[in-house]
Coordinates of C-alpha atoms and ligand atoms in Angstrom, one line a residue:
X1 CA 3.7 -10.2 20.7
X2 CA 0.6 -8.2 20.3
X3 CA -3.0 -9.4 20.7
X4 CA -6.5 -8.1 19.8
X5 CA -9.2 -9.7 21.6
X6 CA -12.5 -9.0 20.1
X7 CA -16.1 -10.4 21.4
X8 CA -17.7 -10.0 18.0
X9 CA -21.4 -10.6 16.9
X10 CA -22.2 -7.1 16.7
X11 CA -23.0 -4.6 14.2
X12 CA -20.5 -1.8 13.4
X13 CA -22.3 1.3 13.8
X14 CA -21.4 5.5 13.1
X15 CA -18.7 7.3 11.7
X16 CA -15.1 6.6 11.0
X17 CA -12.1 9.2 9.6
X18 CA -9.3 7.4 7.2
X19 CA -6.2 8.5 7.7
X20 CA -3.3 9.8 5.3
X21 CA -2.6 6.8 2.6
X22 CA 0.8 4.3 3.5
X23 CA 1.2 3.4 -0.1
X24 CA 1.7 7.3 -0.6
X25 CA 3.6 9.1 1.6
X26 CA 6.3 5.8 1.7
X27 CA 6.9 7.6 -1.8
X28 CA 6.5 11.1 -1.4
X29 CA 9.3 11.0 1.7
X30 CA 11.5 9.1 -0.7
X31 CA 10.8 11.4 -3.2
X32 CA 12.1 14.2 -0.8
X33 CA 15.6 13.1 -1.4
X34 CA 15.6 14.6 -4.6
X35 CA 15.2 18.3 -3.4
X36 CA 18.3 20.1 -0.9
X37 CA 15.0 22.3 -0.2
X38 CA 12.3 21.6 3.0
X39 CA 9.6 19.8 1.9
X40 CA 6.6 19.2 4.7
X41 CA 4.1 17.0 4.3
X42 CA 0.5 17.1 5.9
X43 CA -1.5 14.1 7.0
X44 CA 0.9 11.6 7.3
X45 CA -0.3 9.0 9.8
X46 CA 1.8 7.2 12.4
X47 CA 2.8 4.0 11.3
X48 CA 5.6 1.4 11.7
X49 CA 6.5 1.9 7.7
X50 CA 6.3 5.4 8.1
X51 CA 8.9 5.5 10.9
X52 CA 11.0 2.7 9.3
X53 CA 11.6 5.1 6.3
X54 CA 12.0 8.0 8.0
X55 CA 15.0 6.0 9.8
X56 CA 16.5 5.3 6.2
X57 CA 16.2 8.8 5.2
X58 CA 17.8 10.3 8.2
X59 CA 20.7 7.6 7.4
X60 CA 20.6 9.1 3.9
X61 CA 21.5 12.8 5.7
X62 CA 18.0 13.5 5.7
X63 CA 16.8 16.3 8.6
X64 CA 13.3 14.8 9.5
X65 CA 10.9 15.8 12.5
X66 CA 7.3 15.8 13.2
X67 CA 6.4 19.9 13.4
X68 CA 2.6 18.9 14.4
X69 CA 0.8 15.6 14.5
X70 CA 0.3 14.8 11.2
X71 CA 3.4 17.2 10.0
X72 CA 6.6 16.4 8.9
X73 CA 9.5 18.4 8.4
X74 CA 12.0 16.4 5.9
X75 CA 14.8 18.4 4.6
X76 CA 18.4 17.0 2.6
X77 CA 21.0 19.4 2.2
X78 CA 23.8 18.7 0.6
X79 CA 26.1 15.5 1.0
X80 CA 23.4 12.8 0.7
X81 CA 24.8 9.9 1.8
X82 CA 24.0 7.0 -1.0
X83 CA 24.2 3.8 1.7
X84 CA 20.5 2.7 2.4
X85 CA 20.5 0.7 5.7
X86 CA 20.7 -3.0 5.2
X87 CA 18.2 -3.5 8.4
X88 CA 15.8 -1.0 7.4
X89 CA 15.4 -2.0 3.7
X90 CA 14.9 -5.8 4.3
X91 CA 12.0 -4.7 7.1
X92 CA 10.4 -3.3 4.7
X93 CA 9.1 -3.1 0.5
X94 CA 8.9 0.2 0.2
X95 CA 12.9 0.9 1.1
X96 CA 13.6 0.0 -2.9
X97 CA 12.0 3.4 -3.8
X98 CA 15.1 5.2 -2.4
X99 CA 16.9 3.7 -5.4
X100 CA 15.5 6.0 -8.2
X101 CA 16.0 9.4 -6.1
X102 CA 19.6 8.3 -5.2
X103 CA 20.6 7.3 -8.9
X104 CA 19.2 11.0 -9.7
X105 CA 20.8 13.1 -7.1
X106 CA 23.7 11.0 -5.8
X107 CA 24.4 9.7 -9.4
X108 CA 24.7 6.5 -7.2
X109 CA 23.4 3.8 -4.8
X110 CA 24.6 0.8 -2.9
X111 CA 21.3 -0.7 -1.8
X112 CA 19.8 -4.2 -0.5
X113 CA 17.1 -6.3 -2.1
X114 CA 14.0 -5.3 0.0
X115 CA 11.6 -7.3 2.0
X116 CA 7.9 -6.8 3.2
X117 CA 5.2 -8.7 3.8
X118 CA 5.0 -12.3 3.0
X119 CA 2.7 -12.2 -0.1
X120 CA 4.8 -14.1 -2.5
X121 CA 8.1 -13.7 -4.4
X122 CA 8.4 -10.0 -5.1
X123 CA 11.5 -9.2 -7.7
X124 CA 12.5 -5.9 -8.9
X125 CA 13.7 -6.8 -12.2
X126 CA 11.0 -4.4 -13.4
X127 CA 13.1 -1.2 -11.8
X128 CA 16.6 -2.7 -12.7
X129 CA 15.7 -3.2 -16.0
X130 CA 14.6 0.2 -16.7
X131 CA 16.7 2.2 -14.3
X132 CA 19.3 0.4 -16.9
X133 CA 17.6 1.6 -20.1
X134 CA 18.1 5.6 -18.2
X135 CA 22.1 4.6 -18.2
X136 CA 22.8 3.3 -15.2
X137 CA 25.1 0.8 -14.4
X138 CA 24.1 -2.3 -12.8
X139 CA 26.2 -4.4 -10.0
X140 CA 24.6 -7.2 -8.1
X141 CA 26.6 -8.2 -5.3
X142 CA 27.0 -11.2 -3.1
X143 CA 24.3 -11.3 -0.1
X144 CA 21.6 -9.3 -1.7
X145 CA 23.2 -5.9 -2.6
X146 CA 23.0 -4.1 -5.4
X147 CA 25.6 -1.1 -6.7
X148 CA 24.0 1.1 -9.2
X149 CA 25.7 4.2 -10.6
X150 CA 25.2 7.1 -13.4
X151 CA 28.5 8.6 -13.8
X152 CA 27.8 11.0 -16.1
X153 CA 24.2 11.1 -15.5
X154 CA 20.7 9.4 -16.3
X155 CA 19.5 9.9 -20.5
X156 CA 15.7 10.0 -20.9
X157 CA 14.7 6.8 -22.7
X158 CA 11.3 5.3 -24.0
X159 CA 10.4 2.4 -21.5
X160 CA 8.0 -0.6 -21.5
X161 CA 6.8 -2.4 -18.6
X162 CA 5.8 -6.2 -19.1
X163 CA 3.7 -5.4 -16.1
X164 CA 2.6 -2.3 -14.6
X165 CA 4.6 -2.4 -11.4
X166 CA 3.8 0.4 -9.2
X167 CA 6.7 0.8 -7.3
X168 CA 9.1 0.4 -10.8
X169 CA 6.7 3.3 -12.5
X170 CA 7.4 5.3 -9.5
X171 CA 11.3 4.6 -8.7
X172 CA 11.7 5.4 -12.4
X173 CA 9.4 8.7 -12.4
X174 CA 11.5 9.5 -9.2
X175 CA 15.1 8.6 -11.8
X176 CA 13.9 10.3 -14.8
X177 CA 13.7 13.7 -13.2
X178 CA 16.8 15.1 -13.8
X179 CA 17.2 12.5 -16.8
X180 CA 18.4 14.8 -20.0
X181 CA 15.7 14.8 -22.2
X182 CA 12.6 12.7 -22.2
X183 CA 11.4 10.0 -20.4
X184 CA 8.2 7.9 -21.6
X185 CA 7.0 4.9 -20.0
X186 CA 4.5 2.8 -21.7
X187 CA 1.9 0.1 -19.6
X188 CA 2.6 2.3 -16.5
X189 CA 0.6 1.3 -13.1
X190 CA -2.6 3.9 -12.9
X191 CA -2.6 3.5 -9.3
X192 CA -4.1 7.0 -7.7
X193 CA -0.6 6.8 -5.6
X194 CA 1.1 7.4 -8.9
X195 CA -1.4 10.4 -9.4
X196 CA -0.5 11.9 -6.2
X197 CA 3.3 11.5 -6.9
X198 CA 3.4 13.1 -10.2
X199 CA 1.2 16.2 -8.3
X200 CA 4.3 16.4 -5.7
X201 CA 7.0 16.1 -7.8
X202 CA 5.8 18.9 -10.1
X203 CA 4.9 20.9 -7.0
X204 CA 8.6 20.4 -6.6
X205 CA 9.1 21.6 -9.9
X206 CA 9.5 18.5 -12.0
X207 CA 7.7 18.4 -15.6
X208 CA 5.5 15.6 -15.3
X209 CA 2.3 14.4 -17.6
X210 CA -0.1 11.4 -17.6
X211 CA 0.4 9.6 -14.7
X212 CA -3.1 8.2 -13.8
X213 CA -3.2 6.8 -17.7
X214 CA -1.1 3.9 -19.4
X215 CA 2.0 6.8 -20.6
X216 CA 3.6 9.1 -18.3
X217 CA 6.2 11.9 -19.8
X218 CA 9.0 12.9 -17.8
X219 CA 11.0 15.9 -19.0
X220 CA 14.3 16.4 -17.6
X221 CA 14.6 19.4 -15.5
X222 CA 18.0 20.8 -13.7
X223 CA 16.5 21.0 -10.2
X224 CA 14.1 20.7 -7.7
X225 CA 13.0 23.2 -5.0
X226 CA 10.8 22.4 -1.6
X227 CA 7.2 22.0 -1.3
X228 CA 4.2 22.0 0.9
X229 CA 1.9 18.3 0.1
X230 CA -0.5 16.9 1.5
X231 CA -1.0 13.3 1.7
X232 CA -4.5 11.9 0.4
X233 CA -6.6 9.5 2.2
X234 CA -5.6 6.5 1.8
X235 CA -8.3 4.2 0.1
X236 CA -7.0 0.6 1.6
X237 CA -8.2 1.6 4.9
X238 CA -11.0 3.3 3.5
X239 CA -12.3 0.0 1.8
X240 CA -11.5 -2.0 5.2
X241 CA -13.9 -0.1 7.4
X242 CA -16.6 -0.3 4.3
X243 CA -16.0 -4.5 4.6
X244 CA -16.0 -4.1 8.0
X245 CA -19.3 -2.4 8.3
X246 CA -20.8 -4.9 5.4
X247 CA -19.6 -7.9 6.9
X248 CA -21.0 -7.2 10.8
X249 CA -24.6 -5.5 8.7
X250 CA -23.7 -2.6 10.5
X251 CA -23.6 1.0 9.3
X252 CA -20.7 3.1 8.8
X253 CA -19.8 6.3 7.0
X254 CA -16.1 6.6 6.1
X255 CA -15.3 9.9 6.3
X256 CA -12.2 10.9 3.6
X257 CA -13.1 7.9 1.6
X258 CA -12.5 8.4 -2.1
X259 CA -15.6 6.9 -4.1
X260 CA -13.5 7.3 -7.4
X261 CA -10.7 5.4 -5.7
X262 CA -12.9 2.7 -4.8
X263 CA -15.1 2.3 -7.8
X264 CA -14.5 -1.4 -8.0
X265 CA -15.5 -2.2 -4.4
X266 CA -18.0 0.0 -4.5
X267 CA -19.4 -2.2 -7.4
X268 CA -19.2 -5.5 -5.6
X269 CA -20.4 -4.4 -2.3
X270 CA -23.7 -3.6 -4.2
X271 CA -23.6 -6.8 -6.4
X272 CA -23.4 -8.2 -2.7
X273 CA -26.2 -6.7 -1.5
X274 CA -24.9 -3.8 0.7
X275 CA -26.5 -0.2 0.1
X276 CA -23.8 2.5 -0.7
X277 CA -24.4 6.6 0.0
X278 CA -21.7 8.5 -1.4
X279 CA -21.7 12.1 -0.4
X280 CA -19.3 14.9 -0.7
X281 CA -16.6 13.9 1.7
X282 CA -18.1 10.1 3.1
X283 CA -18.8 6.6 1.6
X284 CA -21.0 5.2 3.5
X285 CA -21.9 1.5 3.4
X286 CA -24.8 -0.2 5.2
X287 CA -24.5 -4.0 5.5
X288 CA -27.1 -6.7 4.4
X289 CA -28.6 -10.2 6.3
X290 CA -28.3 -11.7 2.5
X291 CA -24.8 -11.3 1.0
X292 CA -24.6 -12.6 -2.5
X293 CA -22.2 -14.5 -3.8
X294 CA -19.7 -12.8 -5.9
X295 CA -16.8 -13.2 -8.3
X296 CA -13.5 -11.7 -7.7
X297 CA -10.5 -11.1 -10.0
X298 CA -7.9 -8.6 -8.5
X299 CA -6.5 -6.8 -11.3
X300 CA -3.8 -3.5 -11.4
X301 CA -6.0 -0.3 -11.1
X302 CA -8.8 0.6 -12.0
X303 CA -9.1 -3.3 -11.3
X304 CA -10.4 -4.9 -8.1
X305 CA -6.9 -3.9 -5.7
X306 CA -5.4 -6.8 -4.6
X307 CA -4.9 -5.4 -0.9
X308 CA -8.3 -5.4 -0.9
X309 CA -8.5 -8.9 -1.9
X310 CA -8.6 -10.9 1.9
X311 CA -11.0 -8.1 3.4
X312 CA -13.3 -8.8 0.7
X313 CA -12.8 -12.9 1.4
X314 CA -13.4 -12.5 4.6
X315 CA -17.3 -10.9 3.9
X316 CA -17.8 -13.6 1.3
X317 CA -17.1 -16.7 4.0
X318 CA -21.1 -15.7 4.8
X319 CA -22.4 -15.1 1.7
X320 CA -25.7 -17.5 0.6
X321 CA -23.4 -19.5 -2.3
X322 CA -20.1 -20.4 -3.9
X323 CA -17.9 -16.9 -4.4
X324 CA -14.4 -17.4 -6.6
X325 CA -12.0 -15.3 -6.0
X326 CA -9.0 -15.1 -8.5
X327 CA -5.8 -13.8 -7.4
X328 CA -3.5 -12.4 -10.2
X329 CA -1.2 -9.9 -8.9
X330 CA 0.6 -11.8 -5.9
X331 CA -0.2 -15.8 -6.4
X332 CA 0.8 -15.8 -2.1
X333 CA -1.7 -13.9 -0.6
X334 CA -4.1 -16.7 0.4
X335 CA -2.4 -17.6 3.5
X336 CA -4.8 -15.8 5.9
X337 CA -7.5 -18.4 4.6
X338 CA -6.1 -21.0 6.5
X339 CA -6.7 -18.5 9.9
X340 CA -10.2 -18.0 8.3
X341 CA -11.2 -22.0 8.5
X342 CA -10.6 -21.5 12.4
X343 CA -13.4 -19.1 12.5
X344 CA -15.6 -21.6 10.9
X345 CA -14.9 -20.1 6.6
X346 CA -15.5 -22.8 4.4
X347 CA -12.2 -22.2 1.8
X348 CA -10.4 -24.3 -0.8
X349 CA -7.4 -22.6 -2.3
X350 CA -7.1 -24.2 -6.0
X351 CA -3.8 -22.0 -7.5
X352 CA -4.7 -18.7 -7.9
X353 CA -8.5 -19.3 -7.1
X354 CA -10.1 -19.3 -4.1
X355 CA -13.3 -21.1 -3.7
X356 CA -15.5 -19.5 -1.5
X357 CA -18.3 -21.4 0.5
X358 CA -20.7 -19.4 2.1
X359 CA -21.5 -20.5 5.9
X360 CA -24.5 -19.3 7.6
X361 CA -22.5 -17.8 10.4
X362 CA -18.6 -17.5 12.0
X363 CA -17.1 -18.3 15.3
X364 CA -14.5 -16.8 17.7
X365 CA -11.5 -18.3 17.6
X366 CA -7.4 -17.8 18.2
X367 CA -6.0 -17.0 14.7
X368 CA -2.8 -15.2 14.0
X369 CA -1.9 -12.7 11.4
X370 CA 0.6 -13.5 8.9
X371 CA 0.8 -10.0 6.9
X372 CA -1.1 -6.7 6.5
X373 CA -3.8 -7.3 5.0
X374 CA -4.5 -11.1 5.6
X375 CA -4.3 -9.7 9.4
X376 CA -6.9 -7.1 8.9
X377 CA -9.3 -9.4 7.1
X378 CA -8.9 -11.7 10.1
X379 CA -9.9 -8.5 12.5
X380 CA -13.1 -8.0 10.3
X381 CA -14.6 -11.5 10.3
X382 CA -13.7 -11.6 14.4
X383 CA -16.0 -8.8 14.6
X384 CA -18.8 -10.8 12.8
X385 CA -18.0 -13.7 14.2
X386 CA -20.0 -14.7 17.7
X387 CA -18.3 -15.3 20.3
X388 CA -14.5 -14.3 21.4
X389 CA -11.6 -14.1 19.1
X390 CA -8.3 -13.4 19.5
X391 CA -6.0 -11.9 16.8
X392 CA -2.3 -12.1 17.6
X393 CA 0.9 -10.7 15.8
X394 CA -0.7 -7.4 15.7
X395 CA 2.6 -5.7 14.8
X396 CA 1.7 -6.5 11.2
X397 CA -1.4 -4.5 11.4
X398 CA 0.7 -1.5 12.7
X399 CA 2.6 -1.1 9.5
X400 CA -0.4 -0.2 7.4
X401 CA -3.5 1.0 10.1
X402 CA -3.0 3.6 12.1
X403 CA -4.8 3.4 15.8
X404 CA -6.6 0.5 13.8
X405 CA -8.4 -1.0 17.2
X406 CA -9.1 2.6 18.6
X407 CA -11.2 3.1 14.8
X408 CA -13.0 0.0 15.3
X409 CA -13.8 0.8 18.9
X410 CA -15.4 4.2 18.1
X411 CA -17.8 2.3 15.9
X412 CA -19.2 -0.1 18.9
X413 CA -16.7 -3.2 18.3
X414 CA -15.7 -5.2 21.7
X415 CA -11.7 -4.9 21.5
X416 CA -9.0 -4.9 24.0
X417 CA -5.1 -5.1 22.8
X418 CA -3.0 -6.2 24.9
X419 CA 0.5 -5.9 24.2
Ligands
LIG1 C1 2.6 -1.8 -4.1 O1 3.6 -2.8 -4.1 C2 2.0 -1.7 -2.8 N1 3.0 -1.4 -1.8 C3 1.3 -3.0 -2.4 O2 0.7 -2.8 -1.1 C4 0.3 -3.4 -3.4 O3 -0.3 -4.6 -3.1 C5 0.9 -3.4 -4.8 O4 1.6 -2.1 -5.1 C6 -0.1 -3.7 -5.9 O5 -1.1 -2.7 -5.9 C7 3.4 -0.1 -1.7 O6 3.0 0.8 -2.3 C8 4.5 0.2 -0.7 P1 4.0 -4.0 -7.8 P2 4.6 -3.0 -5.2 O7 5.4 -3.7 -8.2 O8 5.0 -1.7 -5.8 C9 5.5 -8.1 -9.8 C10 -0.1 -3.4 1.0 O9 -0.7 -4.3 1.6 N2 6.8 -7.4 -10.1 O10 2.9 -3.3 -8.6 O11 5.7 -3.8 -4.7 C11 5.3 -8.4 -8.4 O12 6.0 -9.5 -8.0 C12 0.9 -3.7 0.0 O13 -0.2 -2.2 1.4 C13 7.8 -8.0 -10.8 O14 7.6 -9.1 -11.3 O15 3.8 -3.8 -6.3 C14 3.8 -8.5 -8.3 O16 3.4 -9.8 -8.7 C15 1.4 -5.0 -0.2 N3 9.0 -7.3 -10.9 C16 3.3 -7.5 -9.3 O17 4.4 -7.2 -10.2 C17 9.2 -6.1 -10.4 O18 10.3 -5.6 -10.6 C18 2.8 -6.2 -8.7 O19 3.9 -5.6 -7.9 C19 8.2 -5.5 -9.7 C20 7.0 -6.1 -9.5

């Protein structure tokens, strides 16, 4: 089991580079599968996700290798193999998005329910039902597996989601490729992740239009050829160092940070009282003694992200006042609030709300991470905390930060993992 240890109290201070986004390249791999051609993507960063699905692709009959840090080689001839790994899909959420380039290449997949972090109940009735509505034919077996198949093919089809699931808009954008005819789905997620896979599957040659708004199109094409991509920066990390900086009144420029992917932190970090200098390829944020209290409501983009949700938690345990923040998107994802009382937070959890009540300062403590990011928020508020803390089950951290505690390091924080 790993631990951070962190003597906290000081100010974060300098310069910080993001690293290629998880919640991107998870897809753009999986997309891969679509395509017998080489496709090499730039800027992928190391992580525990990123390994687990390159280890369900290469079970798949996928060729993957790493041509340069950063570089990856991923190439599927023929003879795609349609069994995704039991192991390897209940690690880890992102596995389900195998389902819609199988179904469209392999005409068929025997897959498991997938699992992730512990957030709350996450179904993906969103994906059956509308992988259903292209054709295919539905089995749900004993023991969490499903059979889906598309004997004679997927048929474009107009689609509405109840909810605009990102990973269903992007397993059925993956499906609909080769669909005959058109595609449309209506209430589709606007998630810039969404953007970027729409911009890699028509560099692969797919005929794609409006992802980014609430309709995409998808017109059937016969094939796909390979493609060069590279991965953006991945704006979850980039709004963690900015809440890192604002909540130890330090100063740091995030290098790679997407202000138009951020717009709605960027608005409550200045209703908070933080000062925010966008330039052409940095946000940078410079923390305040007086945070204000705010109020949250996480919301599917262009709304306040929900991963941003605990980091953002974390800064308000010191604000001068009573902050609400209202969860919407995964009802679970208060469990790191508990860890947060140990450092001194002042939280009541009252459904989907949580109540907020500023203290004048934090204390180190021994908390332990429970997911992503409810462990990274936990990392932030040791920092600002006085005193030492220790953060353990650091392994959940790995899956989404990439050399997390060597970042924080370079800005000044006190940290020592030990493993
Ligand atoms: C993606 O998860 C991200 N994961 C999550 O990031 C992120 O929190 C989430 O989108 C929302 O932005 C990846 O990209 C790998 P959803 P996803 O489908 O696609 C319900 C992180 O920390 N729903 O938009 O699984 C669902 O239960 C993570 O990096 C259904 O009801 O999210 C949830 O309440 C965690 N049925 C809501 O929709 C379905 O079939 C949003 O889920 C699908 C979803």
């Amino acid at each position: 089991m790993s631990e951070l240890l962190i003597y906290g109290g000081k100010p974060l201070i300098g310069s910080v580079k993001v690293s290629g986004a998880k919640n991107s390249v998870l897809k753009l791999m999986a997309a891969s599968l679509l395509t017998k051609e080489p496709c090499i993507l730039k800027n992928v960063p190391n992580l525990i996700d990123v390994q687990k699905m390159l280890s369900l692709l290469t079970d798949l009959g996928t060729e993957a290798k790493w041509i340069a840090p950063g570089s990856l080689y991923l190439c599927t001839p023929n003879g795609l193999n349609y069994y995704g790994s039991e192991r390897l899909m209940r690690e880890m959420r992102a596995s389900i998005l195998i389902l819609g380039p199988l179904l469209a290449r392999a005409k068929k997949a025997h897959v498991y329910y997938p699992g992730g972090c512990a957030i709350g109940p996450r179904p993906i009735d969103l994906h059956l039902k509308a992988l259903e509505a292209l054709g295919a034919k539905v089995e749900q077996e004993q023991g969490g597996v499903l059979f889906l198949q598309a004997n004679g093919g997927l048929r474009g089809n107009r689609i509405y989601f109840d909810f605009p699931s990102v990973g269903a808009t992007e397993n059925l954008m993956m499906a609909a490729v080769f669909a005959k005819g058109r595609t449309t789905i209506e209430n589709a997620a606007k998630e810039p992740e969404i953007v970027e896979l729409q911009k890699f599957l028509n560099n692969l040659g797919a005929n794609i239009h409006g992802a980014g708004t609430d309709t995409i199109v998808i017109e059937g094409v016969k094939e796909l050829k390979g493609a060069e991509y590279t991965v953006v920066s991945d704006r979850i990390e980039a709004g963690t160092f900015l809440l890192a900086g604002a909540i130890t009144q330090g100063t740091v420029k995030v290098y790679g940070a997407r202000a138009d992917h951020n717009e709605a932190l960027l608005y409550k970090l200045q209703e908070a009282g933080c000062k925010i200098d966008i330039g052409p390829s940095y946000v940078e944020v410079k923390g305040s003694k007086h945070i204000e209290p705010l109020r949250i409501r996480t919301m599917p983009y262009p709304g306040f992200p929900t991963d941003l949700q605990p980091l953002i938690t974390a800064l308000l345990t010191l604000a001068e006042g009573t902050s609400l923040v209202t969860e919407t998107v995964f009802p679970d994802r208060f469990k790191y609030t508990h860890e947060l009382t140990r450092l001194g937070a002042k939280i009541c959890i009252e459904g989907e709300c949580a109540i907020v009540k500023g203290v004048a300062k934090l204390k180190g403590a021994k908390v332990e991470a429970f997911d992503l990011r409810g462990g990274a928020a936990l990392v932030i508020a040791a920092l600002a905390a006085s005193g030492e803390s220790r953060v353990s089950q650091l392994e959940h951290l790995d899956r989404g930060y990439e050399k997390f505690s060597e970042k924080i390091a370079s800005l000044g924080a006190i940290v020592e993992r030990q493993n």
